[in-house]
JSON list of C-alpha atoms in Angstrom, two decimals:
[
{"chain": "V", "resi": 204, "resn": "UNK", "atom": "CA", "xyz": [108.32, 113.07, 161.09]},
{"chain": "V", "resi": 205, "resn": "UNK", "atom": "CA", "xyz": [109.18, 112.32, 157.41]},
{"chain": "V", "resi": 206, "resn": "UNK", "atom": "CA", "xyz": [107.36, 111.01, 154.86]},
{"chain": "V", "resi": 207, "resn": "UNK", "atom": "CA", "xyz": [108.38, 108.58, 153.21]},
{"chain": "V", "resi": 208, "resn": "UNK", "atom": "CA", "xyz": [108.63, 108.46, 149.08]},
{"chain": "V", "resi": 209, "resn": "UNK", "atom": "CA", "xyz": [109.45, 105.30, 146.95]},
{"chain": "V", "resi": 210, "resn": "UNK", "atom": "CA", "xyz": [112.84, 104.82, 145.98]},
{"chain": "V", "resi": 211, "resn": "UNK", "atom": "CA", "xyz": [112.14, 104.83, 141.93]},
{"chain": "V", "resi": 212, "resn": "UNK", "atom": "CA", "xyz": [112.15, 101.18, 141.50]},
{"chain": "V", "resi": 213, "resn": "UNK", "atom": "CA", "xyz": [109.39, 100.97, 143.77]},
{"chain": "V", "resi": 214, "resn": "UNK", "atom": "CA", "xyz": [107.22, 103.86, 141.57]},
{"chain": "V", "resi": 215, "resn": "UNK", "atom": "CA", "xyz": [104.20, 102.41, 139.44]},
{"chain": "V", "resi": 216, "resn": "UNK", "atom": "CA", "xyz": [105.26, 103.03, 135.88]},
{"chain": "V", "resi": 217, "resn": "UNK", "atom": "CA", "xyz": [102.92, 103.06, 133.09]},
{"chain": "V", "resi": 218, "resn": "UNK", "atom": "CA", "xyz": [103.34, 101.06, 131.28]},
{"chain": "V", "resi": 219, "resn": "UNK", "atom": "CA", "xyz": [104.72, 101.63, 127.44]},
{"chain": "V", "resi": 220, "resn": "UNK", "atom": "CA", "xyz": [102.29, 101.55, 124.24]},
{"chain": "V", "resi": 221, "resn": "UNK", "atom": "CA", "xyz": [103.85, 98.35, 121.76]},
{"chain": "V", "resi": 222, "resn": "UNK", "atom": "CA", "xyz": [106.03, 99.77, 119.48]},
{"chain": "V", "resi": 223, "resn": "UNK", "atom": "CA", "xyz": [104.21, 99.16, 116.37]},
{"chain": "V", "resi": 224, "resn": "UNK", "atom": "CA", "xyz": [101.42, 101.96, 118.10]},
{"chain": "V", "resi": 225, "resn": "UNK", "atom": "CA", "xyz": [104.23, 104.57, 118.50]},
{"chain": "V", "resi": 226, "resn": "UNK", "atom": "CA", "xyz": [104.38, 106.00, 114.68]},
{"chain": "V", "resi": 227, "resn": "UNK", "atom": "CA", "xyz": [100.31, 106.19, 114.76]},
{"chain": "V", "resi": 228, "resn": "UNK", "atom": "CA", "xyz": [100.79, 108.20, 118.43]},
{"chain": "V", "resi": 229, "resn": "UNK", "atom": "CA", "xyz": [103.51, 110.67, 116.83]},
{"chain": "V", "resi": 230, "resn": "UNK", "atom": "CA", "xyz": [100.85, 111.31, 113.91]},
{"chain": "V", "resi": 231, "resn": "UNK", "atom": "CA", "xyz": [97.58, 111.22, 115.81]},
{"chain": "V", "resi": 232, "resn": "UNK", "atom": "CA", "xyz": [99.12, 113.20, 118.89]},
{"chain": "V", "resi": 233, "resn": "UNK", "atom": "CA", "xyz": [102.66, 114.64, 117.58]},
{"chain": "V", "resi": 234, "resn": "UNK", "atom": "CA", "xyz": [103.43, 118.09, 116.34]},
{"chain": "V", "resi": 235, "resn": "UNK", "atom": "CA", "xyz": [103.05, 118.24, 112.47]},
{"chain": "V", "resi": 236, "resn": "UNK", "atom": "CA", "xyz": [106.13, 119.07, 110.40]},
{"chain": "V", "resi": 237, "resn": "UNK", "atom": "CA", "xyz": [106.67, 122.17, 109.03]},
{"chain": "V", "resi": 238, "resn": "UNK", "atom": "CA", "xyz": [107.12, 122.67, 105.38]},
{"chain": "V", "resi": 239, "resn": "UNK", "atom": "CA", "xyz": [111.08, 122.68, 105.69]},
{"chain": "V", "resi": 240, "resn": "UNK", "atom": "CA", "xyz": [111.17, 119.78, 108.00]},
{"chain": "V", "resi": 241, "resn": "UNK", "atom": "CA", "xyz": [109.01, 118.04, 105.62]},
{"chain": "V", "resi": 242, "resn": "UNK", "atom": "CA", "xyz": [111.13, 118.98, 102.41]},
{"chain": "V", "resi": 243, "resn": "UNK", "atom": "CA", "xyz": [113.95, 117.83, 104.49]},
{"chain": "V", "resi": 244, "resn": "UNK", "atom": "CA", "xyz": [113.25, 114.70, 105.49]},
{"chain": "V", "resi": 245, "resn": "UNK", "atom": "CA", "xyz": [112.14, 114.18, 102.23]},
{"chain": "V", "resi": 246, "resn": "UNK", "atom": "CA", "xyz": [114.94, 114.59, 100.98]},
{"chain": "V", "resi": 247, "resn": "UNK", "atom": "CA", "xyz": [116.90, 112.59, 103.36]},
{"chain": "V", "resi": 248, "resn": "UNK", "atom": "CA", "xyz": [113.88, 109.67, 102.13]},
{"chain": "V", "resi": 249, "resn": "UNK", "atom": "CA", "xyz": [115.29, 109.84, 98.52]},
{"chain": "V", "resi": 250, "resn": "UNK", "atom": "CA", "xyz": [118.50, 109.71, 99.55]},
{"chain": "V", "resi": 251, "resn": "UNK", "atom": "CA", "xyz": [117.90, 106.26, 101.63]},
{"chain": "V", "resi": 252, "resn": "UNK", "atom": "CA", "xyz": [116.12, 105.25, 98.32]},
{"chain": "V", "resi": 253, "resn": "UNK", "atom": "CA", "xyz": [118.50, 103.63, 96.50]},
{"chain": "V", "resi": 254, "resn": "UNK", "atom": "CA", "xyz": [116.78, 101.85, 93.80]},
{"chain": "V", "resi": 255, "resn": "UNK", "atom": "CA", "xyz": [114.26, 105.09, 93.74]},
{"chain": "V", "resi": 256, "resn": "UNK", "atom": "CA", "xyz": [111.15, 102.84, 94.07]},
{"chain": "V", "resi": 257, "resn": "UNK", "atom": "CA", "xyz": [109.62, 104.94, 96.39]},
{"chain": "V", "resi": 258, "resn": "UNK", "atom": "CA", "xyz": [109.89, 102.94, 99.25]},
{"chain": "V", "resi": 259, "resn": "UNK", "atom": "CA", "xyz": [112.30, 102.40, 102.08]},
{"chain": "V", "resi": 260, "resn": "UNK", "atom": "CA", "xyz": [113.31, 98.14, 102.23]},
{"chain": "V", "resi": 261, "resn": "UNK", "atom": "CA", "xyz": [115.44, 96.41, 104.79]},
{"chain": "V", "resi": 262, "resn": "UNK", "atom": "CA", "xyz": [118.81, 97.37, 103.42]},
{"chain": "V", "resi": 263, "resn": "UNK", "atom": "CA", "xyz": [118.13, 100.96, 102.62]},
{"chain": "V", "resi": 264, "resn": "UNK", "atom": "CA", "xyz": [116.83, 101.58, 106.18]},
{"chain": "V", "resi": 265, "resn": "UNK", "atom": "CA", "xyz": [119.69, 99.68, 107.47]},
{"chain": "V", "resi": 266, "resn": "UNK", "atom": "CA", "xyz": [122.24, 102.47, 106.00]},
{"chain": "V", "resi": 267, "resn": "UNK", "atom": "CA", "xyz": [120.32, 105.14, 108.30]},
{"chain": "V", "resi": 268, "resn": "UNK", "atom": "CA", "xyz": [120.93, 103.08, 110.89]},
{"chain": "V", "resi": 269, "resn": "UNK", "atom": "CA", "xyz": [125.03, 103.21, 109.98]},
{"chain": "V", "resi": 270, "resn": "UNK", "atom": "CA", "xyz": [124.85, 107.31, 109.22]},
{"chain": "V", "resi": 271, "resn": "UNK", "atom": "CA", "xyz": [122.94, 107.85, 112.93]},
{"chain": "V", "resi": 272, "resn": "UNK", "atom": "CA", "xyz": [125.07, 105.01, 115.01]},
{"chain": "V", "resi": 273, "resn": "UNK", "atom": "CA", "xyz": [128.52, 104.49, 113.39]},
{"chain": "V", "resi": 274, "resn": "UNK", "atom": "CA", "xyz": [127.58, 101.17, 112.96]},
{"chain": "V", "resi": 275, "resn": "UNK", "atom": "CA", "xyz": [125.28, 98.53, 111.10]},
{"chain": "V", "resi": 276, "resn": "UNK", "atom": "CA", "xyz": [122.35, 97.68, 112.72]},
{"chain": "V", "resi": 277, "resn": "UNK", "atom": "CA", "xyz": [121.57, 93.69, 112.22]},
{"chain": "V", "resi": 278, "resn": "UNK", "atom": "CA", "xyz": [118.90, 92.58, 110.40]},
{"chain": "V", "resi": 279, "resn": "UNK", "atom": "CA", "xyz": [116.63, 92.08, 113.26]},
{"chain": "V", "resi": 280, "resn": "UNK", "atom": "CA", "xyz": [117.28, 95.70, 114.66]},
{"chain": "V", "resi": 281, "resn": "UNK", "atom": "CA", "xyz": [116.23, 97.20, 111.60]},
{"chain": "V", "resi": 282, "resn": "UNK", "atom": "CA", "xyz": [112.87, 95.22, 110.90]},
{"chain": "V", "resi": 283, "resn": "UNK", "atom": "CA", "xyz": [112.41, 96.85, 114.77]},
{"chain": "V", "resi": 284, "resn": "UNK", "atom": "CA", "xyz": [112.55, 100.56, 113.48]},
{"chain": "V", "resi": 285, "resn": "UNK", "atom": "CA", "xyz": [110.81, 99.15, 110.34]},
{"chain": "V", "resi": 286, "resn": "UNK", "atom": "CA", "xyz": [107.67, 97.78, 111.95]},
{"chain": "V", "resi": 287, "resn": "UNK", "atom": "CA", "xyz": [107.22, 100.92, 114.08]},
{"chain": "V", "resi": 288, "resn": "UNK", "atom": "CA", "xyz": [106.88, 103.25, 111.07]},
{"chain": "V", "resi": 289, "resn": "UNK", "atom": "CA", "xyz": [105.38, 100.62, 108.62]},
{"chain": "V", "resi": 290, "resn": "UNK", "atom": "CA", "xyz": [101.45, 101.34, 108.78]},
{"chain": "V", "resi": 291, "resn": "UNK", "atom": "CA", "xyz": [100.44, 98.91, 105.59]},
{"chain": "V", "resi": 292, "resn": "UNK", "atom": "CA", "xyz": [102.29, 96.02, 106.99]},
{"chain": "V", "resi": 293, "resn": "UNK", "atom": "CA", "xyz": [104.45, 95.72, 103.43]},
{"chain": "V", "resi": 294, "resn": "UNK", "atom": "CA", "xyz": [107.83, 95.42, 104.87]},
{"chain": "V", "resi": 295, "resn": "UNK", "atom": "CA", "xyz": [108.61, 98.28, 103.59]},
{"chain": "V", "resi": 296, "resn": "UNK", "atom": "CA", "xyz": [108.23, 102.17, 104.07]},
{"chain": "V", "resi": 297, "resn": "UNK", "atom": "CA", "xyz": [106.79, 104.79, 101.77]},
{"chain": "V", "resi": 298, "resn": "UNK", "atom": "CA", "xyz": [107.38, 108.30, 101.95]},
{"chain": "V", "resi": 299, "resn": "UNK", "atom": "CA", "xyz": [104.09, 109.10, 103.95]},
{"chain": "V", "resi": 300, "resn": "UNK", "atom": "CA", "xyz": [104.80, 106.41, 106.84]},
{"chain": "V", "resi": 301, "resn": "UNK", "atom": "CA", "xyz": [108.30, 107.92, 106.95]},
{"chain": "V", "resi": 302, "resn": "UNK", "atom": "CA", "xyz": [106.98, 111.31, 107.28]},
{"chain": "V", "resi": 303, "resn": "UNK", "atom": "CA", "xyz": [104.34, 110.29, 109.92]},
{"chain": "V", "resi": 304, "resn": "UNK", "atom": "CA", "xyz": [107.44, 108.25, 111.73]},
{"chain": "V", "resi": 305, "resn": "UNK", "atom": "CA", "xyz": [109.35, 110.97, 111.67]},
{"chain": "V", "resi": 306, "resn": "UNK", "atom": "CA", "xyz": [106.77, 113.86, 113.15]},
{"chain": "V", "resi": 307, "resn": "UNK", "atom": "CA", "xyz": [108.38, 113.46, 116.56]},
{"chain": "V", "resi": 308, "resn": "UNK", "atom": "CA", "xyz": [111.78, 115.28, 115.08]},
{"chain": "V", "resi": 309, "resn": "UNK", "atom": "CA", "xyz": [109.04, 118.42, 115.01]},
{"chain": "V", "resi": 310, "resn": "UNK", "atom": "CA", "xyz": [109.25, 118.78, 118.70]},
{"chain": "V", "resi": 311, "resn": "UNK", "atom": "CA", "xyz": [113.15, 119.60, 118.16]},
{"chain": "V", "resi": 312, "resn": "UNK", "atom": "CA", "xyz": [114.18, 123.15, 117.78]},
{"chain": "V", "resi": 313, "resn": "UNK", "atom": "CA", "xyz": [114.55, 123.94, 113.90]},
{"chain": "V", "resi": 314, "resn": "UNK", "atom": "CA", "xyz": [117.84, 124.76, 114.33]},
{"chain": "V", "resi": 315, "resn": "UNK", "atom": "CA", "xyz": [118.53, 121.04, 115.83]},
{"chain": "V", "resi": 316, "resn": "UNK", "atom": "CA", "xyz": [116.90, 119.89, 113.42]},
{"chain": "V", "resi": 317, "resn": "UNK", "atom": "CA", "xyz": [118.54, 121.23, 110.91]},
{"chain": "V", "resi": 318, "resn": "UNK", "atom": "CA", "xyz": [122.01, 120.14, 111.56]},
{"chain": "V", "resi": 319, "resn": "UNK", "atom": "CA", "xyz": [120.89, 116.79, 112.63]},
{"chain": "V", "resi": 320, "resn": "UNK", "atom": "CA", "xyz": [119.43, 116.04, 109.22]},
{"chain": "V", "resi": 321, "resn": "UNK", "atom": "CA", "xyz": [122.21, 117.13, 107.75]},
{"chain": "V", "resi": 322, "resn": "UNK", "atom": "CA", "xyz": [124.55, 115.35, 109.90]},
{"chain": "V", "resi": 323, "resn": "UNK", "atom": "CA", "xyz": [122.82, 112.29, 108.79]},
{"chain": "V", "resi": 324, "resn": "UNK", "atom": "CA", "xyz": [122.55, 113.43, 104.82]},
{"chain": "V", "resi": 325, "resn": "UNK", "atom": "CA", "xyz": [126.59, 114.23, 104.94]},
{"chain": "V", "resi": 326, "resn": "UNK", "atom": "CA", "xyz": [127.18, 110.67, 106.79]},
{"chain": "V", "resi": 327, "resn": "UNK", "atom": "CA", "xyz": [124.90, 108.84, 104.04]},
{"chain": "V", "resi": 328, "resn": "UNK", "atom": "CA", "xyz": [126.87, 110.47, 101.30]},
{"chain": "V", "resi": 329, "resn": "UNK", "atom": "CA", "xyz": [130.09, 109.30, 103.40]},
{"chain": "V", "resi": 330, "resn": "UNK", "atom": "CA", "xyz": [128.96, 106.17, 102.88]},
{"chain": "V", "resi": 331, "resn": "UNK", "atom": "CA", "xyz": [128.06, 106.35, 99.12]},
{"chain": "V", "resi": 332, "resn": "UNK", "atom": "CA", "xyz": [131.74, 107.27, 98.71]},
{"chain": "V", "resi": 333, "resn": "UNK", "atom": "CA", "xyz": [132.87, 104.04, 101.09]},
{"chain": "V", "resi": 334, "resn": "UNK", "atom": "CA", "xyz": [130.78, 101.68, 99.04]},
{"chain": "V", "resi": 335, "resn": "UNK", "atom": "CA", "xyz": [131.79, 102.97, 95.50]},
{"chain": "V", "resi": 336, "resn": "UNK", "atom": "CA", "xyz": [135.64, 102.17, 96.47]},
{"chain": "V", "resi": 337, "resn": "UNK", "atom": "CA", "xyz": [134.27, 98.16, 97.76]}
]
């Protein structure tokens, strides 16, 4: 006699944290970035900083959004990704909430992680050149 197992719809999930809780679970919980990932991405912060104000606004996020996807992410998208990683509530993202909201790229191998950081550094400058010939 079998036994029967629930098809996967069936399964109880757990359910998901809100997203806004997902940036504090990647810094409570997460791997910590080593000191290259961390000059990396901090780099790849000051690149997304266009006006060099130290913080990370709808417009400048939404260009990371173009390097990783091909395309721009609307408005409403971005204030998504925004409101995960923004732990003051300013609308806006400073370079520790970025490197908090980005401690989950630590669980990639370095060597993923390096060309995917660069992938997106090379795409941003891409799109430095497209917007200087507008």
């Amino acid at each position: 006699r079998r036994s029967r197992r629930p098809s996967p719809r069936h399964r109880r999930r757990t359910p998901l944290p809100a997203p806004h809780r997902f940036a504090e679970m990647a810094d409570a919980k997460g791997p910590k970035l080593g000191e290259e990932q961390t000059a990396m991405l901090t780099e790849l912060f000051n690149k997304l900083d266009m006006n060099h104000d130290g913080k990370l606004e709808l417009a400048e996020f939404k260009r990371l959004g173009k390097a990783m996807t091909g395309r721009e992410p609307t408005d409403e998208e971005t204030r998504v990704q925004i409101n995960r990683a923004d732990k003051d509530s300013d609308a806006e993202i400073d370079l520790a909430e970025w490197l908090s909201f980005s401690s989950m790229l630590a669980r990639m191998p370095i060597d993923t992680f390096r060309v995917t950081i660069a992938s997106y550094m090379e795409k941003l400058d891409k799109l430095a050149e497209e917007e200087k010939t507008e």
